[in-house]
Structure formats: C-alpha cells, structure tokens
Coordinates of C-alpha atoms in Angstrom, one line a residue:
E1 CA -6.2 -10.8 -10.4
A2 CA -9.5 -10.9 -8.2
Q3 CA -12.6 -9.5 -9.8
F4 CA -13.1 -7.4 -6.4
G5 CA -10.4 -7.9 -3.6
D6 CA -13.2 -9.5 -1.3
F7 CA -13.3 -12.4 -3.9
A8 CA -9.7 -13.4 -2.9
N9 CA -11.0 -14.7 0.4
G10 CA -11.6 -18.3 -0.9
A11 CA -7.6 -18.3 -2.0
Q12 CA -6.5 -17.2 1.7
T13 CA -5.1 -20.8 2.3
I14 CA -3.1 -20.5 -0.6
T15 CA -1.7 -17.1 0.0
D16 CA -0.9 -18.2 3.6
E17 CA 0.8 -21.6 2.6
F18 CA 2.7 -20.8 -0.7
I19 CA 2.9 -17.1 -1.1
S20 CA 3.5 -15.5 2.4
S21 CA 5.6 -18.3 4.1
S22 CA 6.9 -20.4 1.0
E23 CA 10.6 -18.8 1.5
Q24 CA 11.0 -19.5 5.5
K25 CA 9.7 -22.8 5.4
W26 CA 11.0 -24.2 1.9
N27 CA 13.5 -21.5 0.9
Q28 CA 11.2 -21.1 -2.3
R29 CA 11.4 -17.4 -3.5
S30 CA 8.9 -16.0 -6.1
S31 CA 7.8 -12.8 -8.1
V32 CA 4.2 -13.5 -8.5
V33 CA 2.0 -10.6 -7.9
L34 CA -1.5 -10.0 -6.6
L35 CA -3.7 -7.2 -8.5
L36 CA -6.5 -7.1 -5.7
P37 CA -9.1 -4.5 -6.8
H38 CA -9.7 -2.6 -3.7
G39 CA -11.9 1.3 -3.3
Y40 CA -14.6 2.5 -1.4
E41 CA -17.2 3.8 -4.1
G42 CA -20.5 2.8 -2.5
Q43 CA -20.9 -0.8 -4.6
G44 CA -21.3 -2.6 -1.0
P45 CA -19.1 -4.9 1.4
D46 CA -18.1 -7.6 -1.2
H47 CA -17.1 -4.7 -4.1
S48 CA -15.2 -2.5 -1.7
S49 CA -12.4 -4.6 0.5
A50 CA -9.5 -6.7 -0.6
R51 CA -9.0 -6.9 3.1
I52 CA -5.8 -5.0 3.3
E53 CA -5.6 -6.1 7.0
R54 CA -4.9 -9.5 6.2
Y55 CA -2.1 -9.6 3.9
L56 CA -0.1 -7.0 6.5
Q57 CA -1.1 -9.7 9.5
L58 CA 1.2 -11.8 7.1
C59 CA 4.2 -9.7 6.8
A60 CA 7.4 -10.5 8.6
Q61 CA 11.1 -10.6 8.0
D62 CA 11.1 -8.7 4.9
N63 CA 8.9 -11.8 3.5
M64 CA 6.7 -9.9 0.4
T65 CA 6.0 -6.4 -0.6
V66 CA 2.2 -4.8 0.2
A67 CA 1.8 -1.5 -1.9
H68 CA -1.2 0.8 -2.8
P69 CA -0.2 3.0 -5.6
S70 CA -2.2 6.1 -6.1
T71 CA -0.8 7.2 -9.7
P72 CA -0.5 5.6 -12.9
A73 CA 3.4 6.3 -12.7
S74 CA 3.8 5.2 -9.2
Y75 CA 1.7 1.7 -10.5
F76 CA 4.3 1.5 -13.6
H77 CA 7.5 1.8 -11.5
L78 CA 6.2 -0.4 -8.8
L79 CA 5.8 -3.2 -11.7
R80 CA 9.2 -2.5 -13.3
R81 CA 10.9 -2.6 -9.7
Q82 CA 9.2 -6.0 -8.8
A83 CA 10.2 -7.5 -12.4
Y84 CA 14.0 -6.6 -11.5
A85 CA 14.2 -7.2 -8.0
R86 CA 16.2 -9.7 -6.6
P87 CA 15.9 -11.4 -4.5
R88 CA 12.6 -12.4 -5.4
K89 CA 9.6 -11.3 -3.4
P90 CA 5.7 -11.5 -3.7
L91 CA 3.9 -8.4 -4.5
I92 CA 0.5 -7.6 -3.2
V93 CA -0.9 -4.7 -5.1
F94 CA -4.2 -3.0 -3.9
T95 CA -5.8 -1.2 -7.4
P96 CA -8.3 1.1 -6.5
K97 CA -11.0 0.6 -9.7
Q98 CA -12.3 4.2 -9.3
L99 CA -8.4 5.4 -10.4
L100 CA -9.0 4.4 -13.7
R101 CA -11.7 6.9 -14.5
R102 CA -10.8 9.7 -12.2
K103 CA -9.4 12.8 -14.4
E104 CA -6.9 13.6 -11.3
A105 CA -5.3 10.3 -11.5
Q106 CA -3.6 11.0 -14.6
G107 CA 0.4 11.1 -15.6
Q108 CA 2.6 12.6 -17.9
V109 CA 5.0 10.7 -20.4
A110 CA 8.0 11.8 -18.1
D111 CA 6.5 10.4 -15.3
F112 CA 7.1 7.1 -17.0
T113 CA 10.3 7.2 -18.5
T114 CA 11.7 9.1 -15.4
G115 CA 12.4 8.5 -11.9
R116 CA 11.7 5.2 -9.8
F117 CA 9.2 4.0 -7.5
E118 CA 8.7 5.9 -4.3
P119 CA 7.1 4.6 -1.2
V120 CA 6.3 7.8 0.1
L121 CA 4.8 10.8 -2.1
P122 CA 5.2 14.2 -0.6
D123 CA 2.4 16.7 -0.8
H124 CA 2.2 17.8 -4.5
T125 CA 0.9 21.2 -4.0
Q126 CA 4.3 22.1 -1.9
P127 CA 2.4 24.3 0.9
D128 CA 4.3 26.7 3.3
P129 CA 5.6 24.3 6.1
S130 CA 5.4 27.3 8.5
G131 CA 1.6 27.6 8.1
V132 CA 0.6 23.7 8.2
A133 CA -1.2 22.7 11.1
R134 CA -1.9 19.4 10.1
V135 CA -0.6 16.5 7.9
I136 CA -2.4 13.7 6.7
I137 CA -1.1 10.5 6.0
A138 CA -3.5 8.8 3.3
S139 CA -3.0 6.0 0.6
G140 CA -4.9 5.0 -2.4
R141 CA -8.2 6.6 -3.5
V142 CA -9.2 8.5 -0.5
V143 CA -6.4 10.8 -1.2
Y144 CA -7.9 12.4 -4.4
D145 CA -11.4 13.0 -2.0
L146 CA -9.0 14.6 0.3
E147 CA -7.2 16.9 -2.1
A148 CA -10.9 17.9 -3.5
Y149 CA -12.1 18.8 -0.5
R150 CA -8.8 21.0 0.4
A151 CA -9.1 22.6 -2.9
K152 CA -12.7 23.4 -2.4
T153 CA -12.6 24.8 1.3
E154 CA -9.1 26.9 0.1
D155 CA -7.2 24.8 3.0
T156 CA -3.5 26.0 3.1
A157 CA -3.1 24.8 6.7
T158 CA -3.2 21.1 5.7
A159 CA -0.4 19.1 4.2
I160 CA -1.2 15.7 2.4
I161 CA 1.4 13.0 2.1
R162 CA 0.9 9.6 0.1
L163 CA 1.9 6.4 1.4
E164 CA 2.5 4.0 -1.6
Q165 CA 3.8 1.1 0.2
Y166 CA 2.6 -0.4 3.4
Y167 CA 5.1 -3.3 3.8
P168 CA 8.2 -3.0 4.0
L169 CA 7.3 0.1 6.1
P170 CA 9.1 3.1 4.4
A171 CA 9.3 4.7 8.2
G172 CA 12.3 6.7 7.2
E173 CA 10.7 8.3 4.0
I174 CA 7.6 9.0 6.6
A175 CA 9.7 10.6 9.2
R176 CA 12.1 13.0 6.5
E177 CA 8.4 13.8 5.3
L178 CA 7.1 14.9 8.8
A179 CA 10.2 16.6 9.6
R180 CA 9.0 19.5 6.9
Y181 CA 6.1 20.2 9.0
P182 CA 7.4 20.6 12.5
D183 CA 4.4 22.4 14.0
A184 CA 1.7 20.2 12.7
D185 CA -0.6 17.4 14.2
V186 CA -0.2 13.7 12.3
V187 CA -3.2 12.4 11.2
W188 CA -3.6 8.9 9.3
V189 CA -6.9 8.7 7.1
Q190 CA -8.8 5.5 5.7
D191 CA -11.6 4.7 3.7
E192 CA -11.8 1.3 5.8
P193 CA -13.1 0.9 9.4
R194 CA -10.9 1.3 12.4
N195 CA -10.6 -2.2 12.7
Q196 CA -9.6 -2.8 8.9
G197 CA -7.1 -1.6 6.2
G198 CA -4.0 -0.1 7.3
W199 CA -4.5 1.2 10.4
P200 CA -4.0 -1.9 12.8
F201 CA -0.8 -2.5 11.0
L202 CA 0.4 1.1 11.5
A203 CA -0.9 1.4 14.8
L204 CA 1.3 -1.2 15.9
N205 CA 4.5 -0.6 13.9
L206 CA 4.6 2.9 13.0
P207 CA 4.8 5.0 16.3
A208 CA 8.0 3.1 17.3
E209 CA 9.4 3.3 14.0
L210 CA 9.2 7.0 14.0
A211 CA 10.3 7.2 17.7
A212 CA 13.5 5.4 16.7
R213 CA 14.1 8.3 14.1
G214 CA 13.4 11.2 16.6
E215 CA 9.6 11.6 15.4
D216 CA 7.4 11.2 18.5
R217 CA 4.3 13.2 17.7
P218 CA 1.5 11.0 18.4
L219 CA -0.2 9.5 15.3
K220 CA -3.9 10.1 15.3
V221 CA -6.7 8.4 13.2
V222 CA -9.5 9.3 11.1
S223 CA -11.7 6.4 9.8
R224 CA -14.9 4.5 9.5
P225 CA -16.1 3.1 12.8
E226 CA -15.3 -0.2 13.9
S227 CA -17.3 -2.9 11.9
A228 CA -18.1 -6.5 11.3
A229 CA -18.7 -5.9 7.4
P230 CA -16.1 -4.2 5.3
S231 CA -19.0 -1.4 4.2
T232 CA -22.1 -0.5 3.8
G233 CA -24.8 -2.3 1.5
S234 CA -26.5 1.2 0.9
S235 CA -25.1 3.6 -1.6
K236 CA -26.5 6.6 0.5
V237 CA -25.2 5.5 3.6
H238 CA -21.9 5.2 2.1
A239 CA -22.0 8.9 0.7
A240 CA -22.8 10.1 4.1
E241 CA -20.0 8.2 5.8
Q242 CA -17.4 9.4 3.4
E243 CA -18.7 13.3 3.7
E244 CA -18.3 12.6 7.5
L245 CA -15.1 11.2 6.7
V246 CA -13.5 13.6 4.9
T247 CA -14.6 16.3 6.9
S248 CA -13.6 14.8 10.0
A249 CA -10.0 14.6 8.6
F250 CA -9.8 18.6 8.6
A251 CA -11.7 19.4 11.8
R252 CA -9.2 20.9 13.9

C-alpha cells in the first residue's frame, strides 16, 4: 500500500515490468493487490491522485482488475473475490481515505454476509424512471458529494450510478442500468482533471461498448479542467473547484 497514491510513481517500472505484463511475457500469474489511496480532499497534488489513468493505460487482454469501491461491503466482496478468483490476476484498488470518516460510507452486517461484488451499483434511492432527466455515472469519493447535493436541492430528476470497477469494463451492467432511464442524458462525473482519472479510458472505450449493446446516447463529462498537476495546492481553490464541479453535474 502506498501512503498516498502519487507515491507509487517511483514503483511505476515495477508495475510495468512485473504486474501488468508478466502473464503475457512469461505466463506468470499473480494475485497481488495494490491499495492506492486516492481522493480529492484539498490536501495538495501529491495527496490527491493515485494516477488512475496510468493503470488503465496498462489494461488490455484481461490482464488485471482495476477497481474503485465506494462502500465497505463492496471493498470486502472485492477482496474476497480476489482471494478465490482463478486464474489469478493482479488487482489495483483505489481507496479514498475520506470514506474512512464519512458517516454515509457505512454498511450493515448483512451487506457483508450476503451478496457479492457488483461492478456497477444502482441508485439506492430508486428514483421513478419516468421522472429522471439525467443519469450521472461516478466512482469513488465524489459519489457522496453528488448525493449530498442532490438531497440538499431535493432533486428528483437525477439518478446516480456508481462504477465500482473500471477494468474489465462492465459495459453490460452499465447498459442495463441506463436502460432503466431511457429519456435521460448521461454524464460521467469525476474529481480528477479531464486528462486524468477514468475519463480518458472511458471516453476511448465506453461509447463503443455501449453502442454494441444498443445504447447510443452521447456520453458527456463533468470534471476539473485539464491540468499538468493532479490538483491544486490551495485548499480554498480546491473547495471552490469542488463546488463548481458538483453544481455543474446537475446543471441542465
């Protein structure tokens, strides 16, 4: 586990040589798990990003699993699945530290003793599909900011779907959830700048995967602007950016 995600940068050559490609190069399989703290909490560039985009660039041919669980039970079932999975594959997990403290990020005992890891989680509020005008797809910590804003504004026209796994891309599960809201537009929302996070990978792969399943609505994006650094170094600027990000996600 890296103390903060960006600190894994120094191990990038190990990831490239021995984790992402060892099965193809040497037919060597591993179930190693990397836990990379990742979360935009206003603590500066080096304490924000685990460089999701870098790991997704290494994904091909079902070589490893990349996940970003948003609930304790999802995290538990992900690790349990990893322990039992055969053939073995490396697992990269982005673990927002903020979710250790947020009261909303809690689970019941039954959530752990039943069920299994779900790569896509539906909107737990179960909104009326006929009244939904926008579907937000998001992953990790930002989900809770979006849900808090929705509750505060009493917005009943927006559904929020959680993407718990980036790769292998669960396009079928996403398509099934989107089909519940046929009259809504679709927006991907992320904390990260547009050139980072999950968006470069999703923009390249998700539209075609959805189209193959009969879902051809355009995929929009709400994110921070493109940036050379993972995040700002000012907590005040971070707070202003986060407020703009969340309000933009709901703006029609």
